[in-house]
Each structure stands twice: as C-alpha cells, then as structure tokens.
Amino acid sequence: MSDESRHSPAQMLPHTRANTRTAVVIPAAGRGVRLGPGAPKALRALGGTPMLIHAVRAMAASRRVSLVVVVAPPDGAAEVKSLLDAHALPEWTDFLVVPGGESRQESVRLGLDALPPEYDIVLVHDAARPLVPVDTVDTVIEAVREGAPAVVPALPLADTVKQVEPAAVPGEPEPVVATPERARLRAVQTPQGFDRETLVRAHGTVTENVTDDASMVEQLGLSVVVVPGHEEAFKVTRPLDLVLAEAVLARRRLNDGF
Ligand code: CTP
Ligand code: MG
C-alpha cells in the first residue's frame, strides 16, 4: 500500500462509503384489502394523482437516488409503466417496473432481483407512504453512507402498547401479558435503507413472514439503527388515512401557493 492511499479519506474513515450509488425498491403490489374495495391501493388517487406516483416522486426528489424499481401488482406492470410515462418525474432518475408477488416480502425480493450490479445502497419504500418528505429520505441514505448496514426511520409512540395473549374463546376479552416501556418503543416507517449485500443476504436467509425488511437484518444478528422519521410518512392503510393524506396535500398546496 502506498503512503498516499494510507492517508486517503477512505482510509481515515474506514466505515464511510465513498462512491456509492443508491437505488430504491418500491413494493406496490398489494391489494389494499383494509382500504376497502377498489383498484389496488397504490393505483388509487390522492389529490387526483395515483398514490404510487406520489411515492415515486418522493423518492426521486432525492438527488442521491438514481434508480427507482417499482414492484407492480402482478397483472398491472404494463399499467404502471404507462402511469410512469404519463407523469413528470425528475430526469436524474431511471425507472424499472417488475411484477410483484403474493407477499410484501416476495415483492421486495423480486425488486432486489431486478437491480443492476452498480447499486450498493438500497432503500425499500412502501408505495402506501406517498407523502414522506425528501429530508427523511436523505437522512436514511446518509446514515447508510456513514456505514450502518440497516437504517429505519421511526417515531415515538403516542399510545401505550399492551402485549396480549390470544383469547381462549374467539370474541372473548384478550388477557394482557405485558406493557413494554413506551419511551423505548418506536413506530417504524419507510424508506428503510440498507447496504445492498446485507439486504440481499437477509432476503436469501430469512424465510418466515416479517412485516419489515430491517427485522430480517436483525435476524442475521447485524445492527439496525433508527433515525428520526416524520409524521407525514404515515402509511395509508384504512379509509381514515385517505382523509388525512388529502388534508396533508391540501395544506402543502396552500403553503406552496403563498
Ligand atoms: N405489497 C406488495 N406486495 C404484496 C403485498 C404488499 O408489494 N404482495 C406492498 C403494498 O403495495 C404496500 C406495502 O407493501 O405498498 C405495504 O403493505 P400494506 O400497507 O399492507 O399494503 P397492502 O398489502 O396492499 O394492504 P392490505 O394489507 O390492507 O391488503
Ligand atoms: Mg398488506
């Protein structure tokens, strides 16, 4: 090793990644059963624009994101491609569309399979979180660039959480078994950010069903860290969430207008 390379910035900060390229996988293949009957959730409109387009724009708004892979409903890839063509998106970002699977986990894996080799940081972002601010996206990317193998944005909880035992007879009250200390609990959001190799390994190793990607990395025994999330990064899950999302959009329009 030459003297020069020993003192290069990369050597002085051994855990910092320098020339990284970041891609985002957006799982958007869910039906949206809890939202009620209608089109797949990601294709439903918010402020007249499909939720998926809001989510794609939120990711592509980051200058650090150079590829967005959308995982479409299994029979909806062509429709998603034409939606992306029909809406204005930043020119510094490339887009790919792949069909999704039966579970969120499978959809994310199909998105990862489609990633070209040059991306070393991967974010996974729910299409169902259309309003996440770009600052949250950048904060997650920055933490991965600084060396964390897995990063999740999260917020403290407003409600106290109880752990329960399933009721002995369905419909009967459920016995409480524990009350975790609220101050140490966090509600996690997306985008979650990963060293690509770590996430691919997690998806290749963990087979049981999980509800977020970071928990797969935890199962590998690797560290996962939390950065501040944002209240506008909430997930549109039930009908009332649509009301809130429309209100957030209306407030943004009002603020942009003045
Ligand atoms: N998702 C996916 N493929 C699946 C299931 C879910 O890509 N087979 C995506 C959804 O499109 C969503 C994200 O994972 O963007 C988070 O899932 P969730 O909010 O549960 O969405 P749905 O599964 O569509 O909703 P529901 O559970 O109410 O049916
Ligand atoms: Mg679901």
JSON list of C-alpha atoms in Angstrom, two decimals, residues 146-251:
[
{"chain": "A", "resi": 146, "resn": "GLU", "atom": "CA", "xyz": [-21.81, 6.55, 7.02]},
{"chain": "A", "resi": 147, "resn": "GLY", "atom": "CA", "xyz": [-21.57, 2.81, 7.47]},
{"chain": "A", "resi": 148, "resn": "ALA", "atom": "CA", "xyz": [-24.77, 1.46, 9.07]},
{"chain": "A", "resi": 149, "resn": "PRO", "atom": "CA", "xyz": [-25.82, -1.83, 7.39]},
{"chain": "A", "resi": 150, "resn": "ALA", "atom": "CA", "xyz": [-29.52, -1.10, 8.09]},
{"chain": "A", "resi": 151, "resn": "VAL", "atom": "CA", "xyz": [-31.35, 2.14, 8.92]},
{"chain": "A", "resi": 152, "resn": "VAL", "atom": "CA", "xyz": [-35.01, 2.69, 9.78]},
{"chain": "A", "resi": 153, "resn": "PRO", "atom": "CA", "xyz": [-36.86, 5.99, 10.21]},
{"chain": "A", "resi": 154, "resn": "ALA", "atom": "CA", "xyz": [-39.05, 5.86, 13.30]},
{"chain": "A", "resi": 155, "resn": "LEU", "atom": "CA", "xyz": [-41.20, 7.91, 15.66]},
{"chain": "A", "resi": 156, "resn": "PRO", "atom": "CA", "xyz": [-42.02, 7.66, 19.37]},
{"chain": "A", "resi": 157, "resn": "LEU", "atom": "CA", "xyz": [-45.48, 6.26, 20.12]},
{"chain": "A", "resi": 158, "resn": "ALA", "atom": "CA", "xyz": [-48.42, 8.32, 21.30]},
{"chain": "A", "resi": 159, "resn": "ASP", "atom": "CA", "xyz": [-50.35, 5.32, 22.63]},
{"chain": "A", "resi": 160, "resn": "THR", "atom": "CA", "xyz": [-49.28, 2.89, 25.33]},
{"chain": "A", "resi": 161, "resn": "VAL", "atom": "CA", "xyz": [-48.85, -0.61, 23.88]},
{"chain": "A", "resi": 162, "resn": "LYS", "atom": "CA", "xyz": [-50.03, -3.83, 25.52]},
{"chain": "A", "resi": 163, "resn": "GLN", "atom": "CA", "xyz": [-48.92, -7.32, 24.64]},
{"chain": "A", "resi": 164, "resn": "VAL", "atom": "CA", "xyz": [-51.86, -9.75, 24.77]},
{"chain": "A", "resi": 165, "resn": "GLU", "atom": "CA", "xyz": [-52.49, -13.46, 24.71]},
{"chain": "A", "resi": 166, "resn": "PRO", "atom": "CA", "xyz": [-54.95, -14.62, 22.06]},
{"chain": "A", "resi": 167, "resn": "ALA", "atom": "CA", "xyz": [-58.38, -15.07, 23.72]},
{"chain": "A", "resi": 168, "resn": "ALA", "atom": "CA", "xyz": [-59.15, -18.67, 24.74]},
{"chain": "A", "resi": 169, "resn": "VAL", "atom": "CA", "xyz": [-62.53, -18.35, 23.01]},
{"chain": "A", "resi": 170, "resn": "PRO", "atom": "CA", "xyz": [-62.69, -16.09, 19.92]},
{"chain": "A", "resi": 171, "resn": "GLY", "atom": "CA", "xyz": [-64.61, -12.90, 20.71]},
{"chain": "A", "resi": 172, "resn": "GLU", "atom": "CA", "xyz": [-63.84, -13.06, 24.46]},
{"chain": "A", "resi": 173, "resn": "PRO", "atom": "CA", "xyz": [-61.63, -10.30, 26.00]},
{"chain": "A", "resi": 174, "resn": "GLU", "atom": "CA", "xyz": [-57.88, -10.90, 25.46]},
{"chain": "A", "resi": 175, "resn": "PRO", "atom": "CA", "xyz": [-55.67, -11.19, 28.60]},
{"chain": "A", "resi": 176, "resn": "VAL", "atom": "CA", "xyz": [-52.80, -8.66, 28.82]},
{"chain": "A", "resi": 177, "resn": "VAL", "atom": "CA", "xyz": [-49.40, -10.26, 29.41]},
{"chain": "A", "resi": 178, "resn": "ALA", "atom": "CA", "xyz": [-47.08, -7.23, 29.38]},
{"chain": "A", "resi": 179, "resn": "THR", "atom": "CA", "xyz": [-46.80, -3.47, 28.98]},
{"chain": "A", "resi": 180, "resn": "PRO", "atom": "CA", "xyz": [-43.49, -2.55, 27.33]},
{"chain": "A", "resi": 181, "resn": "GLU", "atom": "CA", "xyz": [-41.99, 0.77, 28.47]},
{"chain": "A", "resi": 182, "resn": "ARG", "atom": "CA", "xyz": [-43.41, 3.23, 25.94]},
{"chain": "A", "resi": 183, "resn": "ALA", "atom": "CA", "xyz": [-40.40, 5.56, 25.98]},
{"chain": "A", "resi": 184, "resn": "ARG", "atom": "CA", "xyz": [-38.27, 2.80, 24.48]},
{"chain": "A", "resi": 185, "resn": "LEU", "atom": "CA", "xyz": [-40.70, 1.79, 21.72]},
{"chain": "A", "resi": 186, "resn": "ARG", "atom": "CA", "xyz": [-40.64, 3.24, 18.20]},
{"chain": "A", "resi": 187, "resn": "ALA", "atom": "CA", "xyz": [-43.11, 3.00, 15.33]},
{"chain": "A", "resi": 188, "resn": "VAL", "atom": "CA", "xyz": [-41.04, 2.35, 12.23]},
{"chain": "A", "resi": 189, "resn": "GLN", "atom": "CA", "xyz": [-41.66, 3.75, 8.79]},
{"chain": "A", "resi": 190, "resn": "THR", "atom": "CA", "xyz": [-40.08, 3.56, 5.36]},
{"chain": "A", "resi": 191, "resn": "PRO", "atom": "CA", "xyz": [-37.86, 4.21, 3.44]},
{"chain": "A", "resi": 192, "resn": "GLN", "atom": "CA", "xyz": [-35.62, 1.73, 5.23]},
{"chain": "A", "resi": 193, "resn": "GLY", "atom": "CA", "xyz": [-32.04, 1.86, 3.96]},
{"chain": "A", "resi": 194, "resn": "PHE", "atom": "CA", "xyz": [-29.52, -0.96, 3.57]},
{"chain": "A", "resi": 195, "resn": "ASP", "atom": "CA", "xyz": [-26.14, -1.95, 2.43]},
{"chain": "A", "resi": 196, "resn": "ARG", "atom": "CA", "xyz": [-27.28, -3.90, -0.64]},
{"chain": "A", "resi": 197, "resn": "GLU", "atom": "CA", "xyz": [-25.28, -7.03, 0.05]},
{"chain": "A", "resi": 198, "resn": "THR", "atom": "CA", "xyz": [-26.72, -7.21, 3.59]},
{"chain": "A", "resi": 199, "resn": "LEU", "atom": "CA", "xyz": [-30.33, -6.90, 2.43]},
{"chain": "A", "resi": 200, "resn": "VAL", "atom": "CA", "xyz": [-29.89, -9.47, -0.34]},
{"chain": "A", "resi": 201, "resn": "ARG", "atom": "CA", "xyz": [-28.37, -11.89, 2.18]},
{"chain": "A", "resi": 202, "resn": "ALA", "atom": "CA", "xyz": [-31.26, -11.26, 4.60]},
{"chain": "A", "resi": 203, "resn": "HIS", "atom": "CA", "xyz": [-33.83, -11.99, 1.89]},
{"chain": "A", "resi": 204, "resn": "GLY", "atom": "CA", "xyz": [-31.93, -15.14, 0.94]},
{"chain": "A", "resi": 205, "resn": "THR", "atom": "CA", "xyz": [-31.75, -16.38, 4.54]},
{"chain": "A", "resi": 206, "resn": "VAL", "atom": "CA", "xyz": [-34.94, -15.46, 6.38]},
{"chain": "A", "resi": 207, "resn": "THR", "atom": "CA", "xyz": [-37.95, -17.47, 5.26]},
{"chain": "A", "resi": 208, "resn": "GLU", "atom": "CA", "xyz": [-40.55, -16.73, 7.94]},
{"chain": "A", "resi": 209, "resn": "ASN", "atom": "CA", "xyz": [-43.03, -13.94, 7.35]},
{"chain": "A", "resi": 210, "resn": "VAL", "atom": "CA", "xyz": [-41.98, -10.48, 8.52]},
{"chain": "A", "resi": 211, "resn": "THR", "atom": "CA", "xyz": [-43.61, -7.06, 8.23]},
{"chain": "A", "resi": 212, "resn": "ASP", "atom": "CA", "xyz": [-40.48, -5.03, 7.59]},
{"chain": "A", "resi": 213, "resn": "ASP", "atom": "CA", "xyz": [-37.12, -5.55, 5.95]},
{"chain": "A", "resi": 214, "resn": "ALA", "atom": "CA", "xyz": [-34.98, -4.40, 8.86]},
{"chain": "A", "resi": 215, "resn": "SER", "atom": "CA", "xyz": [-36.24, -7.25, 11.05]},
{"chain": "A", "resi": 216, "resn": "MET", "atom": "CA", "xyz": [-34.69, -9.70, 8.57]},
{"chain": "A", "resi": 217, "resn": "VAL", "atom": "CA", "xyz": [-31.33, -7.99, 9.06]},
{"chain": "A", "resi": 218, "resn": "GLU", "atom": "CA", "xyz": [-31.84, -8.18, 12.85]},
{"chain": "A", "resi": 219, "resn": "GLN", "atom": "CA", "xyz": [-32.32, -11.94, 12.43]},
{"chain": "A", "resi": 220, "resn": "LEU", "atom": "CA", "xyz": [-28.88, -12.12, 10.79]},
{"chain": "A", "resi": 221, "resn": "GLY", "atom": "CA", "xyz": [-27.51, -10.67, 14.04]},
{"chain": "A", "resi": 222, "resn": "LEU", "atom": "CA", "xyz": [-26.47, -7.40, 12.41]},
{"chain": "A", "resi": 223, "resn": "SER", "atom": "CA", "xyz": [-27.11, -3.98, 13.89]},
{"chain": "A", "resi": 224, "resn": "VAL", "atom": "CA", "xyz": [-30.06, -1.91, 12.77]},
{"chain": "A", "resi": 225, "resn": "VAL", "atom": "CA", "xyz": [-30.21, 1.77, 13.75]},
{"chain": "A", "resi": 226, "resn": "VAL", "atom": "CA", "xyz": [-33.07, 4.23, 13.96]},
{"chain": "A", "resi": 227, "resn": "VAL", "atom": "CA", "xyz": [-33.11, 7.79, 12.62]},
{"chain": "A", "resi": 228, "resn": "PRO", "atom": "CA", "xyz": [-35.94, 10.32, 13.09]},
{"chain": "A", "resi": 229, "resn": "GLY", "atom": "CA", "xyz": [-38.99, 9.56, 10.98]},
{"chain": "A", "resi": 230, "resn": "HIS", "atom": "CA", "xyz": [-41.68, 12.07, 10.02]},
{"chain": "A", "resi": 231, "resn": "GLU", "atom": "CA", "xyz": [-45.38, 12.22, 10.81]},
{"chain": "A", "resi": 232, "resn": "GLU", "atom": "CA", "xyz": [-46.15, 12.74, 7.10]},
{"chain": "A", "resi": 233, "resn": "ALA", "atom": "CA", "xyz": [-44.50, 9.39, 6.34]},
{"chain": "A", "resi": 234, "resn": "PHE", "atom": "CA", "xyz": [-47.56, 7.57, 7.77]},
{"chain": "A", "resi": 235, "resn": "LYS", "atom": "CA", "xyz": [-48.88, 4.54, 5.89]},
{"chain": "A", "resi": 236, "resn": "VAL", "atom": "CA", "xyz": [-52.21, 4.79, 4.11]},
{"chain": "A", "resi": 237, "resn": "THR", "atom": "CA", "xyz": [-53.87, 1.66, 5.42]},
{"chain": "A", "resi": 238, "resn": "ARG", "atom": "CA", "xyz": [-57.53, 2.35, 6.31]},
{"chain": "A", "resi": 239, "resn": "PRO", "atom": "CA", "xyz": [-60.11, 4.75, 4.85]},
{"chain": "A", "resi": 240, "resn": "LEU", "atom": "CA", "xyz": [-59.44, 7.42, 7.51]},
{"chain": "A", "resi": 241, "resn": "ASP", "atom": "CA", "xyz": [-55.79, 7.56, 6.37]},
{"chain": "A", "resi": 242, "resn": "LEU", "atom": "CA", "xyz": [-57.01, 8.77, 2.96]},
{"chain": "A", "resi": 243, "resn": "VAL", "atom": "CA", "xyz": [-58.77, 11.68, 4.66]},
{"chain": "A", "resi": 244, "resn": "LEU", "atom": "CA", "xyz": [-55.53, 12.60, 6.46]},
{"chain": "A", "resi": 245, "resn": "ALA", "atom": "CA", "xyz": [-53.46, 12.25, 3.27]},
{"chain": "A", "resi": 246, "resn": "GLU", "atom": "CA", "xyz": [-55.83, 14.56, 1.35]},
{"chain": "A", "resi": 247, "resn": "ALA", "atom": "CA", "xyz": [-55.59, 17.08, 4.20]},
{"chain": "A", "resi": 248, "resn": "VAL", "atom": "CA", "xyz": [-51.77, 16.99, 4.15]},
{"chain": "A", "resi": 249, "resn": "LEU", "atom": "CA", "xyz": [-51.80, 17.55, 0.38]},
{"chain": "A", "resi": 250, "resn": "ALA", "atom": "CA", "xyz": [-54.26, 20.44, 0.72]},
{"chain": "A", "resi": 251, "resn": "ARG", "atom": "CA", "xyz": [-52.03, 22.05, 3.38]}
]
